[in-house]
Coordinates of C-alpha atoms in Angstrom, one line a residue:
Chain K
M22 CA -0.1 0.1 0.0
D23 CA 1.6 3.4 -0.8
A24 CA 2.0 6.2 1.5
K25 CA -1.2 8.1 0.5
V26 CA -3.4 5.0 1.6
D27 CA -1.2 3.8 4.7
G28 CA -1.9 4.0 8.2
V29 CA -5.2 5.7 9.6
D30 CA -5.0 8.3 6.9
G31 CA -5.3 5.7 4.3
F32 CA -8.0 3.6 6.1
E33 CA -9.8 7.2 6.3
A34 CA -9.9 7.1 2.4
I35 CA -11.1 3.6 2.1
R36 CA -13.8 4.4 4.9
Q37 CA -15.2 7.1 2.5
Q38 CA -15.3 5.1 -0.3
V39 CA -16.8 2.3 1.3
E40 CA -19.4 4.8 2.6
N41 CA -20.3 5.7 -0.8
G42 CA -20.5 1.9 -2.0
F43 CA -17.0 1.6 -3.5
M44 CA -14.3 -0.6 -2.5
P45 CA -10.6 -0.3 -3.6
L46 CA -9.6 -3.3 -5.3
H47 CA -5.9 -3.6 -3.8
V48 CA -7.4 -4.5 -0.6
Y49 CA -8.0 -8.0 -1.9
N50 CA -4.2 -8.8 -2.3
D51 CA -2.1 -6.3 -0.1
Q52 CA 0.4 -7.3 2.9
Q53 CA -0.3 -4.1 4.6
V54 CA -4.0 -4.6 4.8
F55 CA -3.6 -8.3 5.4
D56 CA -1.3 -7.7 8.5
A57 CA -3.7 -5.1 9.8
E58 CA -6.6 -7.5 9.3
L59 CA -4.9 -10.5 11.4
R60 CA -4.0 -7.8 14.2
K61 CA -7.2 -5.8 14.0
I62 CA -9.8 -8.2 13.1
F63 CA -9.1 -11.7 13.6
A64 CA -7.3 -11.2 16.9
K65 CA -10.4 -9.4 18.2
T66 CA -13.4 -11.1 16.9
W67 CA -15.3 -14.2 17.7
N68 CA -14.3 -17.1 15.2
F69 CA -16.2 -20.3 14.2
L70 CA -13.9 -23.1 15.2
G71 CA -16.3 -26.2 14.8
H72 CA -19.4 -27.9 15.8
E73 CA -19.5 -30.0 19.1
S74 CA -20.7 -33.1 17.3
E75 CA -17.0 -33.2 15.8
I76 CA -15.9 -34.2 19.5
P77 CA -18.7 -36.0 21.0
Q78 CA -16.7 -38.1 23.6
P79 CA -14.3 -37.1 26.4
G80 CA -10.6 -36.9 25.1
D81 CA -11.9 -36.0 21.6
Y82 CA -10.4 -33.1 20.1
V83 CA -9.9 -31.1 16.4
T84 CA -7.1 -28.8 15.4
R85 CA -8.5 -25.5 14.3
F86 CA -7.1 -22.1 13.4
I87 CA -7.8 -18.4 13.4
G88 CA -5.5 -17.3 10.7
P89 CA -2.2 -18.5 11.3
D90 CA -3.0 -19.2 15.2
S91 CA -3.5 -22.9 16.0
F92 CA -5.8 -24.2 18.7
I93 CA -6.9 -27.7 20.0
V94 CA -10.6 -27.8 20.5
S95 CA -10.8 -30.4 23.2
R96 CA -13.4 -32.1 24.9
A97 CA -11.7 -33.1 28.3
E98 CA -12.4 -35.9 30.8
D99 CA -14.9 -33.5 32.8
G100 CA -17.1 -33.1 29.3
Q101 CA -16.1 -29.4 29.1
I102 CA -15.0 -28.1 25.6
R103 CA -12.0 -25.9 25.6
A104 CA -9.8 -23.9 23.0
L105 CA -6.3 -24.3 23.9
F106 CA -3.4 -22.5 22.2
N107 CA -1.4 -25.0 20.4
A108 CA 1.8 -24.0 21.6
C109 CA 4.1 -25.8 24.5
T110 CA 4.3 -22.9 27.0
H111 CA 8.2 -23.9 27.3
R112 CA 9.5 -23.4 23.8
G113 CA 6.4 -22.8 21.8
M114 CA 6.3 -25.9 19.7
Q115 CA 3.0 -27.3 18.9
V116 CA 1.8 -30.0 21.0
C117 CA -0.8 -31.5 18.2
N118 CA 0.5 -31.7 15.0
N119 CA -2.6 -33.5 13.5
E120 CA -6.0 -32.8 12.7
G121 CA -7.9 -34.6 15.4
G122 CA -8.6 -37.9 17.4
N123 CA -9.0 -39.0 21.0
T124 CA -6.2 -38.7 23.4
Q125 CA -5.5 -38.1 27.1
E126 CA -2.5 -36.2 26.6
F127 CA -0.5 -33.9 24.3
L128 CA 3.3 -34.4 24.4
C129 CA 5.6 -31.9 23.1
P130 CA 8.3 -33.7 21.4
Y131 CA 10.9 -31.2 22.0
H132 CA 11.4 -31.6 25.6
G133 CA 8.4 -34.3 26.7
W134 CA 6.3 -31.8 28.5
V135 CA 2.9 -33.3 28.7
Y136 CA -0.3 -31.5 29.0
D137 CA -3.7 -33.2 29.5
S138 CA -6.9 -32.7 27.5
A139 CA -7.8 -29.8 29.6
G140 CA -4.5 -28.0 28.8
E141 CA -3.0 -28.6 32.4
L142 CA 0.5 -29.2 32.5
R143 CA 0.9 -32.6 34.1
G144 CA 4.6 -33.5 33.6
V145 CA 8.0 -31.9 33.0
P146 CA 10.8 -34.5 32.8
H147 CA 13.3 -34.1 35.6
Q148 CA 11.2 -31.2 37.2
R149 CA 12.4 -31.4 40.7
D150 CA 16.1 -31.8 39.8
I151 CA 16.4 -28.8 37.2
Y152 CA 13.7 -26.1 38.5
G153 CA 14.0 -27.2 42.4
A154 CA 11.4 -28.4 44.6
E155 CA 9.7 -25.1 44.9
G156 CA 10.9 -23.5 41.8
F157 CA 8.3 -24.5 39.3
D158 CA 4.4 -24.0 39.5
R159 CA 3.0 -26.7 36.9
S160 CA -0.4 -25.0 37.5
Q161 CA 0.9 -21.7 36.2
N162 CA 2.4 -23.3 33.1
G163 CA -0.6 -24.9 31.1
L164 CA -1.7 -24.4 27.8
I165 CA -3.4 -20.9 27.2
N166 CA -7.2 -21.2 27.1
I167 CA -9.1 -18.6 24.9
R168 CA -12.3 -17.7 25.2
L169 CA -15.1 -20.3 23.9
A170 CA -18.7 -19.9 23.4
N171 CA -21.2 -22.5 22.6
F172 CA -24.1 -21.3 20.4
D173 CA -26.5 -24.5 20.0
G174 CA -23.6 -26.4 19.3
M175 CA -21.5 -24.2 17.2
L176 CA -18.1 -23.4 18.7
F177 CA -16.7 -19.9 18.6
G178 CA -13.5 -18.6 20.0
C179 CA -12.0 -15.3 20.5
M180 CA -8.3 -14.5 21.4
D181 CA -9.1 -10.9 22.8
P182 CA -9.7 -11.4 26.8
E183 CA -11.2 -7.6 26.4
A184 CA -13.6 -8.3 23.7
E185 CA -17.2 -8.3 24.3
S186 CA -19.2 -11.5 25.1
F187 CA -20.0 -13.7 22.3
E188 CA -23.9 -12.8 22.9
E189 CA -23.2 -9.4 22.5
Y190 CA -21.0 -9.7 19.6
L191 CA -23.8 -12.0 17.9
G192 CA -26.5 -9.7 18.7
D193 CA -29.5 -9.7 16.7
F194 CA -28.0 -12.2 14.3
A195 CA -28.8 -15.2 16.9
W196 CA -32.5 -14.8 15.6
Y197 CA -31.6 -15.9 12.2
L198 CA -28.9 -18.7 13.2
Q199 CA -31.6 -20.2 15.1
L200 CA -33.8 -20.7 12.4
I201 CA -31.0 -23.3 11.2
T202 CA -29.6 -24.8 14.7
R203 CA -33.1 -25.2 16.4
R204 CA -34.9 -26.8 13.0
S205 CA -34.5 -29.8 14.8
G206 CA -34.9 -30.6 18.4
A207 CA -31.9 -32.8 18.2
G208 CA -29.8 -30.1 16.7
L209 CA -27.0 -30.2 14.0
K210 CA -24.3 -32.7 13.3
V211 CA -21.4 -32.8 11.0
M212 CA -21.1 -35.3 8.2
G213 CA -17.6 -36.1 9.0
A214 CA -14.6 -33.8 8.7
P215 CA -14.7 -30.4 6.8
Q216 CA -13.2 -30.2 3.4
R217 CA -10.2 -28.2 3.3
W218 CA -8.7 -26.6 0.0
V219 CA -6.5 -23.7 -0.9
A220 CA -7.0 -21.0 -3.4
N221 CA -5.1 -18.1 -4.4
A222 CA -8.0 -15.6 -3.2
D223 CA -8.5 -13.4 -0.6
W224 CA -10.7 -14.5 2.3
K225 CA -13.0 -11.6 2.1
L226 CA -14.5 -12.6 -1.3
G227 CA -15.8 -15.8 -0.2
Y228 CA -17.6 -14.1 2.8
D229 CA -18.8 -11.4 0.5
N230 CA -20.3 -13.9 -1.6
F231 CA -21.9 -15.8 0.8
V232 CA -23.4 -13.1 2.7
G233 CA -24.7 -10.8 0.0
D234 CA -24.3 -12.0 -3.5
G235 CA -27.6 -13.2 -4.8
Y236 CA -26.9 -11.7 -8.4
H237 CA -24.0 -14.2 -9.3
T238 CA -25.9 -17.4 -9.4
I239 CA -27.5 -16.9 -12.7
V240 CA -24.4 -16.2 -14.7
S241 CA -21.9 -18.0 -12.5
H242 CA -23.6 -21.2 -11.8
Q243 CA -25.7 -21.4 -15.3
S244 CA -23.7 -24.7 -16.0
A245 CA -25.4 -26.5 -12.5
L246 CA -28.6 -25.3 -14.2
E247 CA -27.9 -26.8 -17.3
G248 CA -26.3 -30.0 -15.8
G249 CA -29.4 -30.5 -13.6
A250 CA -27.8 -30.2 -10.1
L251 CA -29.9 -27.0 -9.4
P252 CA -33.4 -28.4 -10.4
F253 CA -35.0 -25.0 -11.2
E254 CA -36.4 -23.5 -14.1
G255 CA -33.9 -20.6 -14.0
A256 CA -31.6 -19.2 -11.5
E257 CA -33.2 -16.1 -10.8
F258 CA -35.1 -16.9 -7.5
L259 CA -32.9 -14.8 -5.3
K260 CA -33.9 -11.9 -7.3
Y261 CA -37.5 -12.4 -5.7
G262 CA -35.8 -13.2 -2.3
I263 CA -35.2 -11.3 0.8
Q264 CA -31.9 -9.7 2.2
I265 CA -31.5 -9.0 5.8
N266 CA -28.7 -7.5 7.7
A267 CA -28.8 -7.9 11.4
G268 CA -26.1 -7.5 14.0
K269 CA -22.8 -8.6 12.8
G270 CA -24.3 -10.9 10.2
G271 CA -26.5 -11.0 7.2
L272 CA -28.2 -13.5 5.1
G273 CA -30.4 -14.0 2.0
L274 CA -33.8 -16.1 1.8
A275 CA -35.2 -17.8 -0.9
E276 CA -38.7 -19.1 -1.4
V277 CA -38.3 -22.9 -1.6
P278 CA -39.3 -24.7 -4.6
P279 CA -42.9 -26.3 -4.4
V280 CA -42.2 -29.4 -2.8
E281 CA -43.6 -30.7 0.2
G282 CA -42.0 -29.3 3.5
G283 CA -39.0 -27.6 1.3
G284 CA -37.6 -31.1 0.8
W285 CA -36.9 -31.7 4.6
P286 CA -38.5 -35.0 6.1
A287 CA -41.3 -33.5 8.0
E288 CA -40.1 -35.3 11.2
I289 CA -37.3 -32.9 11.6
F290 CA -39.7 -30.2 12.1
A291 CA -41.6 -32.0 15.0
G292 CA -42.3 -29.6 17.7
I293 CA -40.5 -26.7 16.0
E294 CA -43.1 -24.4 17.7
Q295 CA -41.5 -25.1 21.2
R296 CA -38.1 -23.9 19.8
L297 CA -38.7 -21.0 17.6
T298 CA -40.8 -18.0 18.3
P299 CA -44.2 -17.5 16.2
E300 CA -42.2 -14.9 14.3
Q301 CA -39.4 -17.2 13.6
G302 CA -41.8 -19.6 12.7
L303 CA -43.0 -17.6 9.9
I304 CA -39.9 -18.1 8.0
Y305 CA -40.9 -21.7 7.8
G306 CA -44.2 -21.2 6.8
M307 CA -45.9 -21.6 9.9
G308 CA -48.3 -18.7 9.5
G309 CA -49.6 -20.3 6.3
G310 CA -47.1 -18.4 4.1
P311 CA -44.4 -19.6 1.8
V312 CA -41.5 -21.6 3.1
Y313 CA -38.3 -20.1 2.7
L314 CA -34.5 -21.6 3.0
P315 CA -32.3 -19.4 5.2
G316 CA -30.1 -19.9 2.2
H317 CA -26.7 -18.0 2.5
G318 CA -25.3 -15.8 4.9
G319 CA -22.5 -14.9 7.3
L320 CA -21.3 -13.7 10.5
F321 CA -18.4 -11.4 10.7
P322 CA -15.6 -11.8 10.0
N323 CA -15.2 -15.1 8.0
F324 CA -17.9 -17.5 9.2
S325 CA -20.7 -18.4 6.2
F326 CA -23.2 -20.8 5.6
L327 CA -25.3 -21.9 2.8
N328 CA -28.7 -23.8 3.1
A329 CA -29.3 -24.6 -0.6
A330 CA -30.7 -27.9 -2.4
S331 CA -29.4 -30.0 -5.1
A332 CA -31.0 -32.6 -7.3
L333 CA -29.4 -36.3 -7.2
E334 CA -30.5 -37.2 -10.4
I335 CA -31.3 -35.3 -13.9
G336 CA -35.1 -34.3 -13.1
G337 CA -35.0 -35.3 -9.5
P338 CA -36.6 -33.4 -6.5
P339 CA -34.3 -30.7 -5.0
I340 CA -32.8 -32.1 -1.6
P341 CA -31.9 -29.5 1.1
Y342 CA -28.3 -29.4 2.5
L343 CA -26.3 -27.1 4.8
T344 CA -22.7 -26.3 4.7
F345 CA -20.8 -24.1 7.2
R346 CA -17.7 -21.7 6.1
V347 CA -14.5 -20.5 7.4
W348 CA -12.4 -18.6 4.9
R349 CA -9.1 -18.9 6.6
P350 CA -6.7 -16.0 5.9
I351 CA -3.2 -17.6 5.0
A352 CA -1.6 -14.8 3.1
P353 CA -2.3 -11.5 1.2
G354 CA -4.5 -12.9 -1.7
R355 CA -4.6 -16.6 -0.3
V356 CA -7.2 -18.5 1.5
E357 CA -7.8 -22.1 3.0
I358 CA -11.4 -22.8 2.5
W359 CA -13.3 -25.0 5.4
S360 CA -16.3 -26.5 4.5
W361 CA -18.4 -28.6 6.7
C362 CA -21.7 -30.4 5.7
L363 CA -24.0 -30.9 8.6
V364 CA -27.7 -32.6 8.8
E365 CA -30.2 -32.6 11.5
A366 CA -29.0 -35.3 13.9
D367 CA -32.2 -36.9 14.5
G368 CA -33.1 -36.9 10.5
P369 CA -33.8 -40.1 8.7
P370 CA -30.2 -41.7 8.0
E371 CA -31.2 -41.9 4.1
F372 CA -32.2 -38.3 4.3
Q373 CA -28.9 -37.5 5.9
E374 CA -27.1 -39.4 3.2
A375 CA -28.8 -37.8 0.4
S376 CA -28.3 -34.3 1.8
Y377 CA -24.5 -35.2 2.4
R378 CA -24.4 -36.5 -1.4
G379 CA -26.1 -33.6 -2.9
Y380 CA -23.6 -30.9 -0.9
A381 CA -20.7 -32.9 -2.3
L382 CA -22.4 -32.7 -5.8
S383 CA -22.7 -29.1 -5.5
F384 CA -20.0 -27.8 -3.2
G385 CA -16.6 -28.4 -2.2
A386 CA -13.5 -28.5 -4.6
S387 CA -15.3 -30.5 -7.1
G388 CA -18.9 -29.1 -6.5
V389 CA -20.6 -28.3 -9.8
L390 CA -21.2 -24.8 -8.3
E391 CA -18.4 -24.0 -6.4
Q392 CA -15.5 -24.9 -8.9
D393 CA -16.7 -21.8 -10.6
D394 CA -17.0 -19.7 -7.4
T395 CA -13.2 -20.3 -6.7
E396 CA -12.4 -19.6 -10.6
N397 CA -14.1 -16.0 -10.0
W398 CA -12.3 -15.1 -6.6
T399 CA -8.8 -16.3 -7.7
S400 CA -9.0 -14.0 -11.0
I401 CA -10.1 -10.9 -8.8
S402 CA -7.2 -11.7 -6.3
L403 CA -4.8 -11.8 -9.2
V404 CA -5.9 -8.5 -10.6
A405 CA -5.9 -6.9 -7.0
K406 CA -2.1 -7.2 -6.8
G407 CA -1.3 -5.0 -9.6
Q408 CA -0.8 -1.2 -9.3
M409 CA -4.0 -0.5 -11.4
A410 CA -5.8 -1.7 -8.5
H411 CA -4.8 1.4 -6.3
Q412 CA -6.8 3.2 -9.3
L413 CA -9.8 1.1 -9.5
A414 CA -12.7 1.1 -6.9
L415 CA -15.3 -1.5 -7.3
N416 CA -18.9 -0.7 -7.6
Y417 CA -21.0 -2.0 -4.8
T418 CA -23.9 0.5 -5.2
M419 CA -26.6 -2.0 -6.2
G420 CA -29.8 -0.7 -4.2
M421 CA -28.4 2.7 -3.1
K422 CA -30.3 4.5 -5.9
S423 CA -32.9 1.8 -7.1
G424 CA -35.5 2.7 -4.8
V425 CA -35.7 -0.5 -2.8
E426 CA -36.9 0.3 0.6
P427 CA -36.9 -2.1 3.7
L428 CA -39.7 -4.1 4.6
A429 CA -41.9 -2.3 7.1
D430 CA -43.7 -5.4 8.5
W431 CA -40.7 -7.8 8.7
P432 CA -41.3 -9.9 11.7
G433 CA -37.4 -10.3 12.4
P434 CA -34.9 -8.2 14.0
G435 CA -32.6 -6.1 11.7
T436 CA -33.2 -4.7 8.2
A437 CA -34.7 -6.8 5.6
Y438 CA -35.1 -6.0 1.9
P439 CA -37.6 -7.3 -0.6
T440 CA -34.9 -8.7 -3.0
D441 CA -31.7 -10.4 -2.8
Y442 CA -30.4 -8.8 -6.0
L443 CA -28.8 -6.0 -3.5
E444 CA -25.4 -5.3 -2.1
E445 CA -26.6 -3.8 1.1
N446 CA -25.0 -7.0 3.0
S447 CA -21.7 -6.5 1.2
R448 CA -21.6 -2.7 2.1
K449 CA -22.4 -3.5 5.8
F450 CA -19.7 -6.3 5.9
Y451 CA -17.0 -4.0 4.5
Q452 CA -18.2 -1.2 6.8
Q453 CA -17.8 -3.4 9.8
W454 CA -14.4 -4.4 8.3
I455 CA -13.0 -0.9 7.8
T456 CA -14.3 0.4 11.4
Y457 CA -12.1 -2.7 12.7
L458 CA -9.3 -1.7 11.0
M459 CA -9.6 1.8 12.2
A460 CA -10.3 1.0 15.8
Chain H
M23 CA -7.3 -48.9 10.8
L24 CA -10.9 -48.6 11.2
M25 CA -12.6 -49.4 8.0
P26 CA -15.4 -47.4 6.6
K27 CA -18.8 -49.2 5.8
R28 CA -19.8 -47.3 2.6
Y29 CA -16.9 -48.5 0.7
H30 CA -13.8 -51.0 1.2
I31 CA -10.5 -50.1 1.3
Y32 CA -8.2 -52.9 0.3
E33 CA -5.3 -53.4 2.7
E34 CA -1.9 -54.3 1.6
D35 CA -2.1 -57.9 2.6
E36 CA -5.2 -58.3 0.1
I37 CA -3.7 -56.4 -2.6
V38 CA -0.2 -58.3 -2.0
S39 CA -1.9 -61.4 -3.1
L40 CA -2.6 -59.9 -6.6
A41 CA -0.6 -62.4 -8.1
G42 CA -0.7 -64.7 -11.1
T43 CA -2.3 -62.5 -13.5
T44 CA -1.2 -63.5 -17.2
A45 CA 0.6 -61.1 -19.2
D46 CA -2.1 -60.8 -21.6
N47 CA -4.6 -59.9 -19.1
R48 CA -2.1 -57.2 -17.7
V49 CA -1.8 -55.5 -21.1
R50 CA -5.4 -55.6 -21.8
I51 CA -5.9 -53.8 -18.5
E52 CA -3.5 -51.4 -18.7
E53 CA -4.6 -50.4 -22.4
F54 CA -8.1 -50.0 -21.1
L55 CA -7.0 -47.5 -18.1
S56 CA -4.6 -45.7 -20.6
H57 CA -7.5 -45.4 -23.0
E58 CA -10.0 -44.4 -20.0
S59 CA -7.5 -41.9 -18.8
A60 CA -6.5 -40.4 -22.4
L61 CA -10.5 -39.7 -22.8
L62 CA -10.4 -37.6 -19.5
S63 CA -7.4 -35.6 -20.8
M64 CA -9.3 -35.2 -24.1
H65 CA -12.2 -33.7 -22.0
N66 CA -14.4 -36.1 -24.1
Y67 CA -16.7 -37.0 -21.1
A68 CA -19.8 -38.6 -23.6
A69 CA -17.3 -41.2 -24.9
W70 CA -15.6 -41.6 -21.1
A71 CA -19.3 -42.0 -19.6
D72 CA -19.7 -45.2 -22.0
L73 CA -17.0 -46.8 -19.9
L74 CA -18.8 -46.5 -16.6
T75 CA -21.2 -49.3 -15.5
D76 CA -24.7 -48.4 -14.5
D77 CA -24.0 -49.2 -10.9
I78 CA -20.8 -47.2 -10.9
T79 CA -19.5 -45.7 -7.4
Y80 CA -16.9 -43.2 -7.6
I81 CA -15.7 -41.9 -4.2
V82 CA -12.7 -39.7 -3.1
P83 CA -12.6 -39.7 0.2
R84 CA -11.4 -36.8 2.8
R85 CA -8.2 -37.9 4.1
V86 CA -7.7 -36.8 7.7
S87 CA -4.1 -36.2 9.1
R88 CA -3.8 -38.7 12.3
K89 CA -1.3 -39.3 15.0
R90 CA 0.4 -42.4 14.2
G91 CA 0.1 -45.7 15.9
R92 CA -3.6 -45.1 17.3
G93 CA -5.4 -46.8 14.6
E94 CA -7.7 -43.9 13.7
A95 CA -9.5 -43.8 10.6
E96 CA -7.5 -41.8 8.0
F97 CA -10.3 -41.6 5.6
E98 CA -13.7 -40.5 6.3
E99 CA -16.7 -42.4 5.6
L100 CA -19.1 -39.6 5.0
M101 CA -17.2 -36.8 3.7
A102 CA -15.6 -36.8 0.4
H103 CA -14.4 -34.6 -2.6
F104 CA -16.4 -36.6 -4.8
D105 CA -19.2 -39.1 -3.8
D106 CA -20.8 -40.3 -6.9
N107 CA -23.2 -42.7 -8.3
A108 CA -24.5 -43.3 -11.9
A109 CA -27.3 -40.5 -11.3
T110 CA -25.1 -37.8 -9.8
M111 CA -22.4 -39.0 -12.4
A112 CA -25.0 -38.2 -15.2
I113 CA -25.4 -34.6 -13.9
R114 CA -21.7 -34.0 -14.0
I115 CA -21.3 -35.2 -17.2
K116 CA -24.3 -33.5 -18.8
R117 CA -22.8 -30.3 -17.3
L118 CA -19.5 -30.8 -18.9
C119 CA -21.0 -32.0 -22.2
E120 CA -23.7 -29.4 -22.7
S121 CA -23.1 -26.5 -20.7
T122 CA -21.9 -23.2 -22.5
A123 CA -20.8 -21.7 -19.1
L124 CA -17.9 -23.8 -17.9
W125 CA -16.1 -20.8 -16.3
A126 CA -13.8 -23.1 -14.4
E127 CA -12.7 -24.9 -17.4
D128 CA -12.5 -22.2 -20.0
P129 CA -9.6 -22.4 -21.1
L130 CA -9.5 -26.3 -20.6
S131 CA -7.3 -27.6 -18.2
R132 CA -4.6 -29.7 -19.3
V133 CA -4.8 -32.7 -17.1
R134 CA -2.4 -35.6 -17.5
Y135 CA -2.8 -39.0 -15.6
H136 CA 0.1 -41.1 -14.7
H137 CA -0.3 -44.8 -13.5
S138 CA 2.2 -46.6 -12.1
N139 CA 3.1 -49.6 -9.5
M140 CA 0.0 -51.6 -11.1
R141 CA -1.2 -54.8 -9.5
M142 CA -4.6 -56.7 -10.3
R143 CA -6.2 -59.8 -9.9
Q144 CA -9.3 -61.4 -10.7
L145 CA -12.1 -60.8 -7.9
E146 CA -14.6 -63.8 -6.9
S147 CA -17.5 -61.3 -7.5
G148 CA -17.8 -62.0 -11.1
N149 CA -20.3 -64.5 -12.6
D150 CA -21.1 -66.4 -15.8
N151 CA -21.5 -63.1 -17.8
A152 CA -18.8 -60.9 -16.3
N153 CA -15.3 -61.0 -15.0
E154 CA -14.5 -58.5 -12.2
W155 CA -10.9 -57.4 -11.7
L156 CA -9.4 -55.4 -8.7
V157 CA -6.8 -53.3 -10.0
V158 CA -4.6 -51.0 -7.3
Y159 CA -2.1 -48.5 -8.7
N160 CA -0.5 -45.2 -7.9
L161 CA -1.7 -42.2 -9.6
L162 CA -0.1 -39.0 -10.4
I163 CA -2.3 -36.1 -11.9
V164 CA -0.5 -32.9 -13.4
R165 CA -2.8 -30.0 -14.0
N166 CA -1.8 -26.9 -16.2
R167 CA -4.1 -24.4 -16.9
G168 CA -4.0 -21.1 -19.2
D169 CA -0.5 -19.3 -19.0
Q170 CA 0.2 -20.0 -15.4
P171 CA 3.8 -21.6 -15.0
D172 CA 2.9 -23.4 -12.0
S173 CA 1.0 -26.7 -12.1
D174 CA -1.4 -28.5 -9.5
L175 CA 0.0 -32.0 -8.5
L176 CA -2.6 -34.7 -6.9
S177 CA -1.0 -37.9 -5.8
A178 CA -2.8 -40.9 -4.7
Q179 CA -3.6 -44.7 -4.8
R180 CA -6.4 -45.9 -7.2
Q181 CA -8.4 -48.7 -6.3
D182 CA -10.6 -49.6 -9.2
V183 CA -13.1 -52.7 -10.0
L184 CA -13.2 -53.1 -13.6
R185 CA -16.0 -55.4 -15.0
E186 CA -15.3 -57.3 -18.3
T187 CA -18.1 -58.4 -20.4
S188 CA -17.9 -60.2 -23.8
T189 CA -18.0 -56.3 -25.2
G190 CA -14.9 -55.4 -23.2
F191 CA -14.0 -53.6 -20.0
S192 CA -15.9 -51.2 -18.0
L193 CA -15.4 -49.2 -14.7
A194 CA -17.7 -50.4 -11.8
K195 CA -15.8 -48.9 -8.8
R196 CA -13.1 -46.2 -8.6
L197 CA -11.8 -45.2 -4.9
V198 CA -9.2 -42.9 -5.0
L199 CA -7.1 -42.6 -1.8
L200 CA -5.4 -39.3 -2.0
D201 CA -2.2 -38.2 -0.3
H202 CA -3.6 -34.7 0.4
A203 CA -5.7 -33.7 3.8
V204 CA -5.8 -30.3 2.3
I205 CA -6.3 -30.0 -1.7
G206 CA -3.7 -27.7 -3.0
A207 CA -5.7 -26.8 -5.7
H208 CA -8.4 -23.9 -6.2
N209 CA -10.9 -26.5 -7.5
L210 CA -11.4 -30.0 -8.9
S211 CA -13.1 -29.3 -12.0
F212 CA -11.6 -32.5 -13.6
F213 CA -12.0 -36.1 -12.4
V214 CA -9.1 -37.7 -10.1

């Protein structure tokens, strides 16, 4: 970043452009922006780490990341889940170098310090001889715990001891996340480990796309329609959808295709009126209106979800599936994509498998939709590295002058608009982004 | 290693017994797989689809990095980069053959399939009308695209089941055991 946009003055210039609906292109591949993002966003916010169903038993753990920082998300013998900084307190070596499993202890291979699954330091070879009988307090040398929040099974971690609570951070967006987490009384469970792959693309582009880009579907994903994975007449359904921003998140709703119950087995919804408010129930047609898929959305800074549907045969009915995402920043213009598939834990096994297979056909690195998404984001990030990227501010003004007005009678919190062809959620994302960078 | 139930991973002690295949059969099987991969390299998916059986299963499970020595499953049962049967394969192939909006494959990837260390044996699952062959081999895929100097590499072991009828071989099962927990390519817009 050159001098005129460096530091606070530079961010002020970006802030003014964002305020006017424009986004300087270079921010998608810029070392100084990236360094500031790690320090001022990822170190300060609540980040999605995984789902409790990934570690159901005492001793289960998975290894997760916030940017470059590694954490062991562990369920200890007491049943409690913790997020432990994956670094030996002696020399900083990772005490876990695999993706997950079940263990009673994490052994540092350098000098043999041993931690239990709660992160307590349990053993130091030759401790008494080398530190003295009173010279070393193991209880003060355990793995660092970061703050962890469990929202209906969704695990979020925060590295900043001073940041607001997760509940405050989540704010009004809880109302919308519950539509997904409380659809079934048993909640959600993961289908295996998340897929992971890397792309030369900026982390913000994936989030931006999932939170607010209903507009790209018809062009980017035309081939999924032509192949039959998207079993619809056209891909403009999101034009007639609803876009909402609430708290630190946003989402888009699309009316589900006219199939019984939106394609979910009816038993999943049993007793849902006990779990959702009547206002939330309206989204699922409980007032007699249309049924909506809480289709695509995200929570700042880099958690996304997609609740869409895929056919499993040409001409077949749409099967709903759910994916959670983390767009893990690796380097300027480089992201590691984490993609979970989740199902209702008490759904019929045949539906769970069909839902997973629809996900695997449509999303992930080989997905007939997603393979075209990463193509777009890679190209943008390549262009963003050049000098001309400092001259081009991208047009994010969709809906600012079209006359679109918020829905006056919307039953939920936040602000809802009667179309999902709108860049309001993207603008809100970048406003939050620049606010954190300038804090 | 814990075995997944939706697919069978042949262990080395099962594979090592793949002895006694006649040179003639080996040549015929190697030629079939060379032809099959050439069709993929040429993006001739219509012709390639004719080589798949109606009950094809094509699974590329997610590999998980595990601590050694604990016997924890290294491949996920219900998470894969591809998990296809004939019906979903038909969607992938219809898209590849008919769509005019294949952005991820325009320009086309140049995908080269390298097979090595091939072992094979006839399975007992055949019948009077068809023989079935298990073929286990190493796979190295090199994908280059556009004017980019760097190539994507994918390394794996394939465990194929070929079915042989009077009209020749076809592919009945393909299990691809990737060496990668994290895929180092921005997409898998080609078959592995």
